[in-house]
Coordinates of N, CA, C and O in Angstrom, one line a residue:
M14 N 244.1 -122.5 -25.0 CA 244.9 -122.5 -26.3 C 243.8 -122.2 -27.4 O 242.9 -122.7 -27.6
L15 N 244.4 -121.1 -27.8 CA 243.6 -120.5 -29.1 C 243.7 -120.8 -30.3 O 245.1 -120.8 -30.4
R16 N 243.3 -121.6 -30.9 CA 243.8 -122.0 -32.3 C 242.8 -121.6 -33.5 O 241.6 -121.0 -33.5
Y17 N 243.3 -121.1 -34.6 CA 242.6 -120.6 -35.7 C 243.1 -121.9 -37.0 O 243.9 -121.9 -37.2
A18 N 241.4 -122.3 -37.6 CA 241.4 -123.3 -38.6 C 241.0 -122.4 -39.7 O 239.6 -121.7 -39.7
P19 N 241.6 -122.3 -40.7 CA 241.2 -121.7 -41.8 C 239.9 -122.0 -42.6 O 240.3 -123.3 -42.8
V20 N 239.2 -121.2 -42.9 CA 237.9 -121.3 -43.6 C 238.2 -120.8 -45.1 O 238.2 -119.5 -44.9
V21 N 237.8 -121.4 -46.2 CA 238.3 -120.9 -47.4 C 236.8 -121.3 -48.5 O 236.6 -122.3 -48.5
A22 N 236.4 -120.3 -49.0 CA 235.6 -120.3 -49.8 C 235.9 -119.9 -51.2 O 236.6 -119.1 -51.3
L23 N 235.4 -120.8 -52.4 CA 235.9 -120.4 -53.7 C 234.7 -120.1 -54.4 O 233.6 -120.1 -54.5
A24 N 235.2 -119.0 -55.3 CA 234.1 -118.5 -56.0 C 234.2 -118.1 -57.2 O 235.7 -117.8 -57.8
S25 N 233.6 -118.6 -58.3 CA 233.8 -118.2 -60.0 C 233.1 -117.2 -60.5 O 232.5 -116.5 -60.3
L26 N 234.6 -116.5 -61.1 CA 234.2 -115.4 -61.8 C 234.4 -115.4 -63.3 O 235.6 -116.3 -63.6
A27 N 233.4 -115.1 -64.2 CA 233.5 -115.4 -65.4 C 234.2 -114.1 -66.1 O 234.6 -112.6 -65.6
V28 N 235.4 -114.4 -66.9 CA 236.1 -113.5 -67.8 C 235.6 -112.9 -69.1 O 235.2 -113.5 -69.5
A29 N 235.3 -111.6 -68.7 CA 234.7 -110.7 -69.8 C 235.3 -110.9 -70.9 O 236.7 -110.6 -70.8
G30 N 234.5 -111.5 -72.0 CA 235.3 -111.4 -73.6 C 236.3 -112.5 -73.5 O 237.1 -112.7 -74.6
G31 N 236.4 -113.7 -72.5 CA 237.1 -114.7 -72.7 C 236.6 -116.0 -72.5 O 235.5 -115.9 -72.8
T32 N 237.1 -116.6 -72.9 CA 236.9 -118.5 -73.0 C 237.0 -119.0 -71.8 O 236.1 -120.1 -71.2
G33 N 237.9 -118.6 -70.8 CA 238.0 -119.2 -69.4 C 237.3 -118.9 -68.1 O 236.6 -117.8 -68.2
V34 N 237.8 -119.3 -67.5 CA 236.9 -119.1 -66.1 C 238.0 -119.1 -65.0 O 239.1 -119.8 -64.9
A35 N 238.3 -117.4 -64.4 CA 238.9 -117.5 -63.3 C 238.5 -117.9 -62.0 O 237.5 -117.5 -61.5
W36 N 239.4 -118.1 -60.8 CA 238.9 -118.8 -59.6 C 239.4 -117.8 -58.8 O 240.7 -117.5 -58.7
A37 N 238.5 -116.9 -57.7 CA 238.9 -116.2 -56.9 C 239.1 -117.2 -55.4 O 237.8 -117.4 -55.4
S38 N 239.5 -116.8 -54.6 CA 239.9 -117.1 -53.5 C 240.2 -116.0 -52.5 O 241.4 -115.5 -52.3
P39 N 238.8 -115.9 -52.0 CA 239.0 -114.3 -50.5 C 239.7 -114.8 -49.4 O 240.3 -116.1 -49.3
S40 N 239.9 -113.9 -48.7 CA 240.9 -114.2 -47.5 C 240.4 -115.0 -46.8 O 239.2 -115.4 -46.4
P41 N 241.0 -116.0 -46.0 CA 240.7 -116.9 -45.2 C 240.0 -116.4 -43.7 O 240.4 -115.4 -43.5
S42 N 238.9 -117.1 -43.5 CA 238.0 -116.4 -42.4 C 238.6 -117.3 -41.0 O 237.9 -118.4 -41.0
P43 N 239.3 -117.2 -40.2 CA 239.6 -117.9 -39.1 C 238.5 -118.4 -38.5 O 237.6 -117.4 -37.9
A44 N 238.3 -119.8 -37.8 CA 237.6 -119.8 -37.1 C 238.3 -119.9 -35.4 O 238.9 -120.9 -35.1
A45 N 238.0 -119.0 -34.4 CA 238.2 -119.0 -33.3 C 237.9 -120.2 -32.7 O 236.6 -120.6 -32.3
E46 N 238.9 -121.1 -31.5 CA 238.5 -122.2 -30.5 C 239.3 -122.1 -29.1 O 240.5 -121.7 -29.6
V47 N 238.6 -122.3 -28.1 CA 239.6 -122.5 -26.9 C 239.2 -123.7 -26.3 O 237.9 -124.3 -26.5
T48 N 239.8 -124.4 -26.0 CA 239.9 -125.5 -25.1 C 240.8 -125.4 -23.8 O 242.0 -125.1 -23.3
A49 N 239.7 -126.4 -22.9 CA 240.5 -126.0 -21.1 C 239.9 -127.3 -20.6 O 239.2 -127.8 -20.8
E50 N 241.1 -127.7 -19.5 CA 240.6 -128.6 -18.6 C 239.5 -128.2 -17.8 O 239.7 -127.5 -17.0
L51 N 238.6 -129.1 -17.4 CA 237.5 -129.2 -16.2 C 238.3 -129.8 -14.9 O 238.5 -131.1 -15.4
K52 N 238.5 -129.0 -14.1 CA 239.2 -129.6 -12.8 C 238.1 -129.5 -11.6 O 237.6 -128.9 -11.5
D53 N 238.3 -130.4 -10.7 CA 237.4 -130.6 -9.5 C 238.0 -129.9 -8.4 O 239.2 -129.4 -8.6
A54 N 237.7 -129.6 -7.2 CA 238.1 -129.2 -6.0 C 239.2 -129.9 -5.4 O 239.9 -129.2 -4.8
K55 N 239.3 -130.9 -5.9 CA 240.7 -131.3 -5.7 C 241.9 -131.5 -6.2 O 243.0 -132.0 -6.3
G56 N 241.3 -130.5 -7.3 CA 242.3 -130.1 -8.3 C 242.6 -131.4 -9.7 O 243.5 -131.2 -10.5
R57 N 242.2 -132.7 -9.9 CA 241.7 -133.6 -10.4 C 241.1 -133.3 -11.9 O 240.2 -132.2 -11.8
T58 N 242.0 -133.6 -13.1 CA 241.7 -133.3 -14.4 C 240.2 -134.5 -14.7 O 240.3 -135.4 -14.3
V59 N 238.7 -134.0 -14.6 CA 237.7 -134.5 -14.7 C 236.8 -134.4 -16.2 O 235.8 -134.4 -16.3
G60 N 237.7 -133.9 -16.9 CA 237.1 -133.4 -18.3 C 237.8 -132.0 -19.0 O 238.7 -131.7 -18.5
T61 N 237.0 -131.9 -20.1 CA 237.6 -130.7 -21.1 C 236.3 -130.1 -21.4 O 235.0 -130.6 -21.4
V62 N 236.5 -128.7 -22.1 CA 235.6 -127.8 -22.5 C 236.3 -127.2 -23.7 O 237.3 -126.8 -23.5
E63 N 235.2 -127.0 -24.4 CA 235.7 -126.6 -25.8 C 234.8 -125.8 -26.4 O 233.3 -126.1 -26.5
V64 N 235.3 -124.6 -27.0 CA 234.4 -123.8 -27.4 C 234.9 -123.0 -28.7 O 235.9 -122.7 -28.8
Q65 N 233.9 -123.2 -29.8 CA 234.7 -122.8 -30.9 C 233.6 -121.9 -31.9 O 232.3 -122.3 -31.6
D66 N 233.9 -120.7 -32.6 CA 232.8 -120.0 -33.2 C 232.5 -120.8 -34.5 O 233.7 -121.4 -35.1
V67 N 231.6 -120.9 -34.9 CA 230.8 -121.7 -35.8 C 230.1 -120.8 -37.2 O 229.7 -121.3 -37.9
G68 N 230.3 -119.5 -36.9 CA 229.8 -118.5 -38.2 C 228.7 -118.1 -37.5 O 227.7 -118.5 -36.3
D69 N 228.0 -117.2 -38.7 CA 226.5 -116.2 -37.9 C 226.9 -115.8 -37.0 O 225.1 -115.6 -36.3
G70 N 227.6 -115.4 -36.1 CA 227.7 -115.1 -34.8 C 227.1 -115.7 -33.6 O 227.1 -116.1 -32.4
K71 N 227.3 -117.0 -33.8 CA 227.5 -118.3 -33.1 C 228.9 -119.0 -32.5 O 229.6 -119.2 -33.2
A72 N 228.3 -119.8 -31.4 CA 229.7 -120.5 -31.2 C 229.0 -121.8 -30.3 O 227.8 -121.8 -30.1
R73 N 229.7 -122.9 -30.7 CA 229.3 -124.1 -30.1 C 230.4 -124.7 -28.7 O 231.5 -124.3 -28.9
V74 N 229.7 -125.0 -27.8 CA 230.1 -125.5 -26.4 C 230.3 -127.1 -26.5 O 229.0 -127.1 -26.3
R75 N 231.1 -127.5 -26.1 CA 231.4 -128.9 -25.8 C 231.8 -129.4 -24.4 O 232.9 -128.8 -24.1
V76 N 231.5 -130.1 -24.0 CA 232.0 -130.6 -22.5 C 231.9 -131.9 -22.2 O 230.8 -132.8 -22.7
R77 N 232.7 -132.5 -22.3 CA 233.0 -134.0 -22.0 C 233.9 -134.3 -20.6 O 234.7 -133.6 -20.1
T78 N 233.0 -135.0 -20.0 CA 233.4 -135.3 -18.6 C 233.6 -136.7 -18.1 O 232.9 -137.8 -18.8
R79 N 234.3 -136.9 -16.9 CA 234.5 -138.4 -16.5 C 234.4 -138.1 -14.9 O 235.1 -137.1 -14.2
D80 N 234.1 -139.0 -13.9 CA 234.4 -139.0 -12.5 C 233.6 -137.9 -11.8 O 233.7 -137.5 -10.9
L81 N 232.5 -137.9 -12.6 CA 231.3 -136.8 -11.9 C 230.3 -137.9 -11.4 O 229.7 -138.5 -11.7
P82 N 229.3 -137.2 -10.4 CA 228.3 -137.5 -9.8 C 227.4 -137.7 -11.0 O 227.1 -137.0 -11.8
P83 N 226.3 -139.0 -11.2 CA 225.7 -138.9 -11.9 C 224.2 -138.1 -11.8 O 224.2 -137.5 -10.5
G84 N 223.7 -137.8 -13.0 CA 222.3 -137.0 -12.5 C 222.6 -135.6 -13.7 O 223.9 -135.5 -14.2
F85 N 221.8 -134.6 -13.4 CA 221.7 -133.5 -14.3 C 222.6 -132.6 -13.3 O 222.3 -132.4 -11.8
H86 N 223.1 -131.9 -13.9 CA 224.0 -130.7 -13.2 C 224.0 -129.4 -13.6 O 224.1 -129.1 -15.2
G87 N 223.7 -128.3 -13.1 CA 223.9 -127.2 -14.1 C 225.2 -126.6 -14.5 O 226.1 -127.2 -14.1
L88 N 225.1 -126.2 -15.5 CA 226.2 -125.7 -16.3 C 226.4 -124.1 -16.6 O 225.4 -123.8 -17.4
H89 N 227.3 -123.3 -16.0 CA 227.1 -121.8 -16.4 C 228.6 -121.3 -17.1 O 229.9 -121.9 -16.3
L90 N 228.5 -120.2 -17.6 CA 229.7 -119.2 -17.7 C 229.8 -118.5 -16.8 O 229.1 -117.5 -16.4
H91 N 231.1 -118.1 -15.9 CA 231.2 -117.3 -15.1 C 232.4 -116.2 -15.8 O 232.9 -116.1 -16.7
A92 N 232.6 -115.2 -15.2 CA 232.8 -113.9 -15.6 C 234.5 -113.6 -15.5 O 235.0 -112.6 -16.2
K93 N 235.1 -114.4 -14.4 CA 236.4 -114.5 -14.6 C 237.4 -115.7 -14.8 O 236.8 -116.9 -14.3
G94 N 238.2 -115.8 -15.5 CA 238.8 -117.2 -15.9 C 239.8 -117.7 -14.9 O 241.2 -118.2 -15.2
V95 N 239.3 -117.8 -13.5 CA 240.5 -118.2 -12.5 C 239.5 -119.3 -11.5 O 238.3 -119.1 -11.2
C96 N 240.2 -120.5 -11.7 CA 239.5 -121.7 -11.2 C 240.3 -121.8 -9.9 O 241.1 -122.9 -10.0
D97 N 240.1 -121.2 -8.7 CA 240.9 -121.4 -7.4 C 240.1 -122.4 -6.5 O 239.2 -121.5 -6.0
A98 N 240.2 -123.6 -6.2 CA 239.5 -124.3 -5.3 C 239.0 -123.5 -4.1 O 238.1 -123.8 -2.9
S99 N 240.1 -123.0 -3.4 CA 240.3 -122.5 -1.8 C 239.8 -121.5 -1.9 O 239.7 -121.1 -1.0
A100 N 239.5 -120.8 -2.8 CA 238.5 -119.4 -2.8 C 236.8 -120.0 -2.7 O 236.6 -119.9 -3.6
T101 N 236.7 -119.8 -1.5 CA 235.4 -120.3 -1.1 C 234.0 -119.0 -0.5 O 234.5 -118.1 -0.8
D102 N 233.2 -119.4 -1.4 CA 231.9 -118.4 -1.4 C 231.9 -118.2 0.0 O 231.3 -119.3 1.1
P103 N 231.7 -117.0 0.6 CA 231.6 -116.7 2.6 C 229.8 -117.4 2.7 O 230.0 -117.7 4.0
K104 N 229.5 -116.7 1.8 CA 227.9 -117.6 2.6 C 227.3 -118.5 2.3 O 226.6 -119.6 3.1
T105 N 227.8 -119.7 1.4 CA 227.9 -121.2 0.8 C 229.1 -122.1 1.3 O 228.9 -123.4 1.3
G106 N 229.9 -121.7 1.2 CA 231.5 -122.5 1.1 C 231.8 -123.3 -0.2 O 232.9 -124.3 0.1
S107 N 230.7 -122.6 -0.9 CA 231.2 -123.2 -2.2 C 232.6 -123.3 -2.9 O 233.1 -122.0 -2.9
P108 N 233.3 -124.2 -3.4 CA 234.8 -123.6 -4.0 C 234.7 -122.7 -5.3 O 233.6 -123.0 -5.6
F109 N 235.7 -122.2 -5.7 CA 235.6 -121.7 -7.2 C 235.2 -120.2 -7.0 O 234.7 -119.8 -8.2
A110 N 235.0 -119.7 -6.0 CA 234.2 -118.3 -6.0 C 235.0 -117.4 -6.5 O 234.6 -116.4 -6.9
S111 N 236.4 -117.8 -7.1 CA 237.6 -116.8 -7.7 C 237.0 -116.7 -9.4 O 237.1 -115.7 -9.8
A112 N 235.8 -117.3 -9.5 CA 235.2 -117.4 -10.9 C 234.4 -116.0 -11.1 O 233.8 -116.2 -11.7
G113 N 233.8 -115.3 -10.1 CA 233.0 -114.9 -9.8 C 231.4 -114.8 -10.1 O 230.8 -116.4 -10.4
A114 N 230.9 -113.9 -10.5 CA 229.3 -114.3 -10.9 C 229.1 -114.7 -12.2 O 230.0 -114.7 -13.2
H115 N 227.9 -114.5 -12.8 CA 227.6 -115.4 -14.1 C 228.0 -114.7 -15.1 O 228.2 -113.1 -15.0
R116 N 228.3 -114.7 -16.4 CA 228.5 -113.8 -17.4 C 227.1 -113.2 -17.8 O 226.2 -113.8 -17.9
G117 N 226.8 -111.7 -17.8 CA 225.7 -111.3 -18.5 C 225.2 -110.5 -17.0 O 225.6 -110.5 -16.1
T118 N 224.3 -109.9 -17.5 CA 223.4 -109.4 -16.5 C 222.1 -109.9 -16.6 O 221.5 -110.6 -17.6
G119 N 221.0 -109.0 -15.5 CA 219.7 -109.6 -16.1 C 219.2 -111.0 -14.5 O 220.0 -111.6 -14.1
D120 N 217.8 -111.3 -14.8 CA 217.8 -112.4 -13.9 C 217.9 -114.1 -14.6 O 218.0 -113.8 -15.9
H121 N 218.0 -114.9 -14.0 CA 218.7 -116.5 -14.5 C 217.2 -117.0 -14.9 O 216.7 -116.3 -14.6
P122 N 216.8 -117.5 -16.7 CA 218.3 -118.0 -16.9 C 218.5 -117.4 -18.5 O 218.8 -117.5 -19.2
D123 N 218.5 -115.8 -18.0 CA 218.9 -115.1 -19.5 C 220.2 -114.2 -19.4 O 220.4 -113.5 -20.2
H124 N 220.7 -114.8 -18.6 CA 222.4 -114.6 -18.3 C 223.2 -114.8 -19.5 O 223.0 -116.0 -20.0
E125 N 223.9 -114.3 -20.0 CA 224.8 -114.9 -21.0 C 225.6 -115.9 -21.0 O 225.6 -116.6 -21.6
G126 N 225.6 -115.9 -19.5 CA 226.3 -117.1 -19.5 C 225.5 -118.6 -18.7 O 226.3 -119.8 -18.7
D127 N 224.4 -118.5 -18.9 CA 223.4 -119.9 -18.5 C 223.7 -120.6 -20.0 O 223.1 -120.4 -20.7
L128 N 223.8 -122.0 -19.6 CA 223.5 -122.8 -20.6 C 222.3 -124.2 -20.3 O 222.4 -124.2 -18.7
P129 N 222.5 -125.2 -21.1 CA 221.4 -126.0 -20.6 C 222.1 -126.8 -19.7 O 223.4 -127.1 -19.7
D130 N 221.3 -127.8 -18.8 CA 222.1 -128.9 -17.9 C 223.0 -129.8 -18.7 O 222.7 -130.1 -19.5
L131 N 223.9 -130.3 -17.8 CA 224.8 -131.8 -18.2 C 224.3 -133.0 -17.7 O 223.8 -133.0 -16.7
L132 N 223.9 -133.7 -18.7 CA 223.6 -134.9 -17.9 C 224.7 -135.8 -17.9 O 225.6 -136.3 -19.1
V133 N 225.1 -136.4 -16.3 CA 226.5 -137.4 -16.1 C 225.7 -138.9 -16.2 O 224.6 -138.9 -15.3
A134 N 226.1 -139.9 -16.9 CA 225.6 -141.1 -16.9 C 225.9 -141.8 -15.4 O 227.0 -141.1 -14.8
K135 N 225.4 -142.6 -14.8 CA 226.0 -144.0 -14.4 C 227.5 -144.1 -14.0 O 227.8 -144.2 -12.7
D136 N 228.0 -144.2 -14.9 CA 229.4 -144.1 -14.9 C 230.7 -143.1 -14.7 O 231.6 -143.0 -14.8
G137 N 229.9 -142.0 -14.5 CA 230.5 -140.7 -14.2 C 230.8 -139.9 -15.7 O 231.6 -138.8 -15.4
T138 N 230.3 -140.3 -16.6 CA 231.0 -139.7 -18.2 C 229.7 -138.7 -18.3 O 228.8 -139.1 -18.2
G139 N 229.9 -137.9 -19.0 CA 228.9 -136.8 -19.4 C 229.6 -136.5 -20.7 O 230.6 -136.3 -21.3
D140 N 228.4 -136.1 -21.7 CA 229.4 -135.7 -23.1 C 227.8 -134.8 -23.5 O 226.9 -135.6 -24.1
A141 N 227.9 -133.2 -23.8 CA 227.2 -132.7 -24.1 C 227.4 -131.8 -25.0 O 229.0 -131.0 -25.0
S142 N 226.8 -130.9 -26.4 CA 227.2 -129.6 -27.2 C 226.2 -129.2 -27.6 O 224.8 -129.1 -27.7
Y143 N 226.6 -127.5 -27.3 CA 225.5 -126.6 -27.6 C 225.5 -125.5 -28.5 O 227.1 -125.6 -28.6
V144 N 224.8 -125.1 -29.2 CA 225.3 -123.9 -29.8 C 224.6 -122.7 -29.5 O 223.7 -122.5 -29.2
T145 N 225.3 -121.6 -29.4 CA 224.4 -120.2 -28.8 C 224.8 -119.4 -29.5 O 226.1 -119.0 -30.3
D146 N 224.1 -118.2 -29.3 CA 224.6 -116.8 -29.9 C 224.6 -115.4 -29.1 O 224.6 -114.6 -29.4
R147 N 224.8 -116.3 -27.6 CA 225.0 -115.6 -26.4 C 226.2 -114.7 -26.6 O 226.7 -113.6 -25.6
F148 N 227.3 -115.6 -27.1 CA 229.0 -115.1 -26.9 C 229.5 -115.8 -28.1 O 229.1 -116.6 -29.0
G149 N 231.0 -115.4 -28.5 CA 232.0 -115.7 -29.1 C 233.3 -116.2 -28.8 O 233.4 -115.5 -27.4
V150 N 234.1 -116.7 -28.8 CA 235.3 -117.1 -28.4 C 236.3 -115.9 -28.0 O 236.7 -115.6 -26.9
E151 N 236.2 -114.7 -28.9 CA 237.0 -113.3 -28.6 C 236.4 -112.8 -27.3 O 237.4 -112.5 -26.4
K152 N 234.7 -112.8 -27.2 CA 234.5 -112.1 -25.6 C 234.6 -112.9 -24.9 O 235.0 -112.3 -23.6
L153 N 234.6 -114.2 -24.7 CA 235.0 -115.2 -23.8 C 236.7 -114.9 -23.3 O 236.7 -114.8 -21.7
L154 N 237.4 -115.0 -24.1 CA 238.7 -114.5 -23.7 C 239.3 -113.1 -23.6 O 240.2 -112.7 -22.8
S155 N 238.2 -112.2 -23.7 CA 238.7 -110.8 -23.3 C 238.8 -110.4 -21.6 O 238.3 -111.2 -21.0
G156 N 239.6 -109.3 -21.5 CA 239.7 -109.1 -20.1 C 240.1 -110.3 -19.5 O 241.4 -110.7 -19.5
E157 N 239.2 -110.3 -18.1 CA 239.9 -111.7 -17.2 C 239.6 -113.0 -17.7 O 239.9 -114.0 -16.8
G158 N 239.1 -113.4 -18.9 CA 238.7 -114.7 -19.2 C 237.4 -114.8 -19.0 O 236.5 -114.5 -18.2
S159 N 237.4 -116.2 -19.2 CA 235.9 -116.7 -18.2 C 236.1 -117.9 -17.7 O 237.3 -118.8 -18.0
A160 N 235.0 -118.6 -16.8 CA 235.4 -119.7 -16.7 C 233.8 -120.8 -16.6 O 232.7 -120.2 -17.0
V161 N 234.2 -122.1 -16.9 CA 232.8 -122.8 -17.2 C 232.8 -124.0 -15.5 O 233.6 -124.2 -14.9
L162 N 231.5 -123.4 -14.9 CA 231.2 -123.9 -14.2 C 230.4 -125.3 -13.9 O 229.2 -125.1 -14.7
V163 N 230.8 -126.3 -13.2 CA 229.6 -127.5 -13.2 C 229.2 -127.5 -11.6 O 230.2 -127.4 -10.9
H164 N 227.8 -127.5 -11.6 CA 227.3 -127.4 -10.1 C 226.9 -128.7 -9.5 O 226.7 -129.8 -10.7
E165 N 226.6 -128.7 -8.3 CA 226.3 -130.1 -7.7 C 224.9 -130.7 -8.3 O 224.6 -131.8 -8.4
K166 N 224.1 -129.2 -8.5 CA 222.5 -129.9 -9.0 C 221.9 -129.7 -10.0 O 222.8 -128.7 -10.9
P167 N 220.7 -129.8 -10.4 CA 220.4 -129.2 -11.8 C 219.9 -127.9 -11.7 O 219.5 -127.8 -10.6
D168 N 220.1 -127.1 -12.6 CA 219.8 -125.6 -12.9 C 218.2 -126.2 -13.4 O 217.8 -126.5 -14.1
N169 N 217.2 -125.0 -12.9 CA 215.8 -125.2 -12.8 C 215.5 -124.2 -14.0 O 214.4 -123.7 -14.3
H170 N 216.2 -123.4 -14.5 CA 216.7 -122.5 -15.3 C 215.4 -121.5 -15.0 O 214.7 -120.6 -15.8
G171 N 215.3 -121.1 -13.4 CA 214.2 -119.9 -13.1 C 212.5 -120.6 -13.4 O 211.6 -119.7 -13.1
N172 N 212.4 -121.8 -13.8 CA 211.4 -122.4 -14.0 C 210.4 -122.9 -12.8 O 210.0 -123.9 -12.4
I173 N 209.8 -121.7 -11.8 CA 209.0 -122.2 -10.9 C 207.8 -121.0 -11.2 O 207.7 -120.0 -11.4
P174 N 206.5 -122.2 -11.4 CA 205.2 -121.5 -11.6 C 204.8 -120.6 -10.4 O 205.4 -120.6 -9.5
E175 N 204.3 -119.6 -10.6 CA 204.0 -118.3 -10.1 C 202.7 -119.0 -8.3 O 202.8 -118.6 -7.5
R176 N 202.4 -120.3 -8.5 CA 201.7 -120.9 -7.6 C 202.5 -121.5 -6.4 O 202.1 -121.7 -5.0
Y177 N 203.5 -121.6 -6.6 CA 204.9 -121.9 -5.3 C 205.1 -119.9 -4.8 O 205.2 -119.3 -5.5
K178 N 204.9 -120.3 -3.9 CA 206.0 -119.4 -2.6 C 206.9 -119.6 -2.1 O 207.0 -120.3 -1.6
S179 N 207.4 -118.1 -1.9 CA 208.8 -118.4 -0.8 C 208.7 -116.6 0.0 O 208.7 -115.7 -0.6
N180 N 208.8 -117.1 1.0 CA 208.5 -115.8 2.1 C 207.4 -115.2 1.5 O 207.2 -113.9 2.3
G181 N 206.1 -116.0 1.2 CA 204.5 -115.0 0.8 C 204.4 -114.4 -0.5 O 203.7 -114.1 -0.8
T182 N 206.0 -114.8 -1.3 CA 205.9 -114.2 -2.5 C 205.8 -115.1 -3.7 O 206.6 -116.0 -3.4
A183 N 205.3 -115.5 -4.7 CA 204.5 -116.1 -5.5 C 206.2 -116.3 -6.4 O 206.9 -114.8 -7.0
G184 N 206.3 -117.4 -7.2 CA 207.3 -117.6 -8.2 C 208.9 -117.5 -7.8 O 208.9 -117.8 -6.3
P185 N 209.7 -117.5 -8.3 CA 211.1 -117.9 -8.1 C 211.8 -116.8 -7.1 O 211.3 -115.8 -7.0
D186 N 212.8 -116.9 -6.1 CA 213.3 -116.4 -5.2 C 214.6 -115.8 -5.8 O 215.1 -116.5 -6.9
A187 N 215.1 -115.3 -5.0 CA 216.5 -114.5 -5.3 C 217.2 -116.0 -5.5 O 218.6 -115.7 -6.7
E188 N 217.7 -117.0 -5.0 CA 218.6 -118.0 -5.1 C 218.5 -118.6 -6.7 O 219.2 -118.8 -7.1
T189 N 217.2 -118.6 -7.0 CA 216.8 -119.2 -8.4 C 217.2 -118.4 -9.6 O 217.6 -118.4 -10.3
R190 N 216.6 -116.9 -9.1 CA 217.2 -115.6 -10.0 C 218.9 -115.7 -10.1 O 219.1 -115.1 -11.5
K191 N 219.7 -116.2 -9.2 CA 220.8 -116.1 -9.1 C 221.3 -117.1 -10.1 O 222.3 -117.3 -11.1
A192 N 221.3 -118.4 -9.8 CA 222.0 -119.9 -9.9 C 220.8 -121.0 -10.1 O 221.7 -122.1 -10.7
G193 N 219.6 -120.6 -10.5 CA 218.4 -121.7 -10.8 C 218.6 -123.1 -9.8 O 218.2 -124.4 -10.1
D194 N 219.4 -122.4 -8.5 CA 219.0 -123.7 -7.2 C 219.9 -124.7 -7.8 O 219.7 -125.9 -7.2
S195 N 221.0 -124.5 -8.4 CA 222.0 -125.7 -9.0 C 223.3 -126.1 -7.7 O 223.8 -126.9 -7.8
G196 N 223.1 -125.4 -6.7 CA 223.8 -125.9 -5.5 C 225.5 -125.5 -5.8 O 225.7 -124.5 -6.7
S197 N 226.3 -125.7 -5.1 CA 227.7 -125.8 -5.2 C 228.4 -126.0 -6.3 O 227.9 -126.6 -7.3
R198 N 229.7 -125.5 -6.6 CA 229.9 -125.5 -7.8 C 231.1 -126.9 -7.6 O 232.0 -126.7 -6.7
I199 N 231.2 -127.8 -8.7 CA 232.0 -129.1 -8.4 C 233.2 -129.3 -9.3 O 233.6 -130.0 -8.8
A200 N 233.2 -128.2 -10.6 CA 234.0 -128.6 -11.4 C 234.3 -127.2 -12.0 O 233.1 -126.3 -12.3
C201 N 235.4 -126.9 -12.3 CA 235.9 -125.5 -13.0 C 236.6 -125.7 -14.3 O 238.0 -126.6 -14.0
A202 N 236.5 -124.8 -15.3 CA 237.3 -124.6 -16.6 C 238.0 -123.6 -16.8 O 236.8 -122.5 -16.7
E203 N 239.1 -123.1 -16.6 CA 239.3 -121.7 -17.0 C 239.5 -122.0 -18.7 O 240.3 -122.1 -19.3
L204 N 239.0 -120.5 -18.9 CA 238.9 -120.0 -20.7 C 240.0 -118.7 -20.8 O 238.8 -117.9 -20.1
K205 N 241.0 -118.6 -20.9 CA 241.7 -117.5 -20.9 C 242.5 -117.8 -22.7 O 242.8 -118.7 -22.6
Q206 N 243.3 -116.3 -22.7 CA 244.5 -116.6 -23.6 C 245.7 -117.1 -22.9 O 246.0 -117.2 -21.8
Q207 N 246.2 -117.7 -23.6 CA 247.4 -118.5 -23.6 C 248.7 -117.8 -23.9 O 248.5 -117.3 -25.2
N208 N 249.6 -117.5 -23.3 CA 250.5 -116.9 -23.7 C 251.7 -117.8 -24.5 O 251.8 -118.7 -24.5

């Protein structure tokens, strides 16, 4: 659901040659917001995702969860607002392949859709809020929309020291560059225009 909350600033203007003060009210500046349910692969609602423009080209992302496995989980924005659990990745079998790849280009963790990990408590609840300048609500809702994915494992954000080797090469391998070794997708929220 896209909602607009008017933000109004008042400025005082001195009236030349007069004794009074006139108040001018500029046009309201709408703050865009989108809210979506976060669902697991069985279709159960396990939380909500809210994204709100907060000004200065920044957006706040808030994720609230329940009934998820405790621990850290990778959290990413993907390129399509489609959360079809039956669409599985042919290589890994992970659900929600319908959400496509991460938003943005380049190596992980510099994709536009890379967010800090989500920490879920022992009781399965999580609550996280992040502010980013990588996107705004309008961008997330454009085209096919976007999806927020929660992964089964923490995201290492590409922090693999050069002293580690994979197939004889130092540093992060292709899987780390793709999704930070965060594993299967366990929950998905569709961010798209509501009709």
